[in-house]
Steps between C-alpha positions, in 0.01 A plus 500: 500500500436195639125251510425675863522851337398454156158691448420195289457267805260703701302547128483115514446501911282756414283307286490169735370720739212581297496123416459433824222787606279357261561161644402610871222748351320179322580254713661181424497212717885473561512874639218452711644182633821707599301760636332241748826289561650853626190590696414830313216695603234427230424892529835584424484324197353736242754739578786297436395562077579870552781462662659310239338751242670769692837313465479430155459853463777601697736278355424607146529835583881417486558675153395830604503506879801261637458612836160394521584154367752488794260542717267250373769272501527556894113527578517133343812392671276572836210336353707204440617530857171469607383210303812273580351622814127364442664152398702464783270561775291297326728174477432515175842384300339434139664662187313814573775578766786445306312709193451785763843467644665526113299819476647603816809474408438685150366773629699548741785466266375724259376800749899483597618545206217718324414537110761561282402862320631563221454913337460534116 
């Protein structure tokens, strides 16, 4: 077992993600500036709370259902695709890209190599 498999790092990626729902769900300024720097839809906005819900959940599922985590892992490995995506087109090179494109990489990393399970 390795950090990409351990079920403790998609607890802890897990729990960012909730971090981070309540973030987008409140707002703060500095997500809403991203959001307008990428050129996001403000009617696509509330959604992106339950999305990240629905990840968190997914991701802590990893102690009973590993397959599910998986594919969490790879529903946010395309959701990172599309928001390296959203910065691009938009010219916009801040630190959001290179936080999106670290995520990328992650999740992509970690939906190859899938949760260590370990039976008791």
């Amino acid at each position: 077992m390795n950090a990409l498999t351990s079920p403790r790092t998609y607890a802890v990626l897990g729990a960012l993600q909730v971090g981070d729902a309540v973030a987008c769900a409140v707002p703060i300024a500095p997500i809403e500036k991203a959001f307008d720097d990428v050129g996001l839809a403000p009617e696509l906005r509330p959604i992106i709370p339950f999305v990240k819900v629905a990840s968190a959940i997914g991701l802590l599922s990893v102690y009973r259902f590993p397959a599910l985590a998986r594919l969490t892992t790879f529903m946010l490995t395309v959701y990172f695709v599309l928001a390296v995506g959203f910065h691009i087109k938009a010219r916009d090179f801040s630190p959001g890209l290179v936080a999106a494109s670290s995520f990328l990489a992650l999740y992509a990393a970690m939906t190859a190599r899938g949760p260590s399970v370990t039976r008791r």
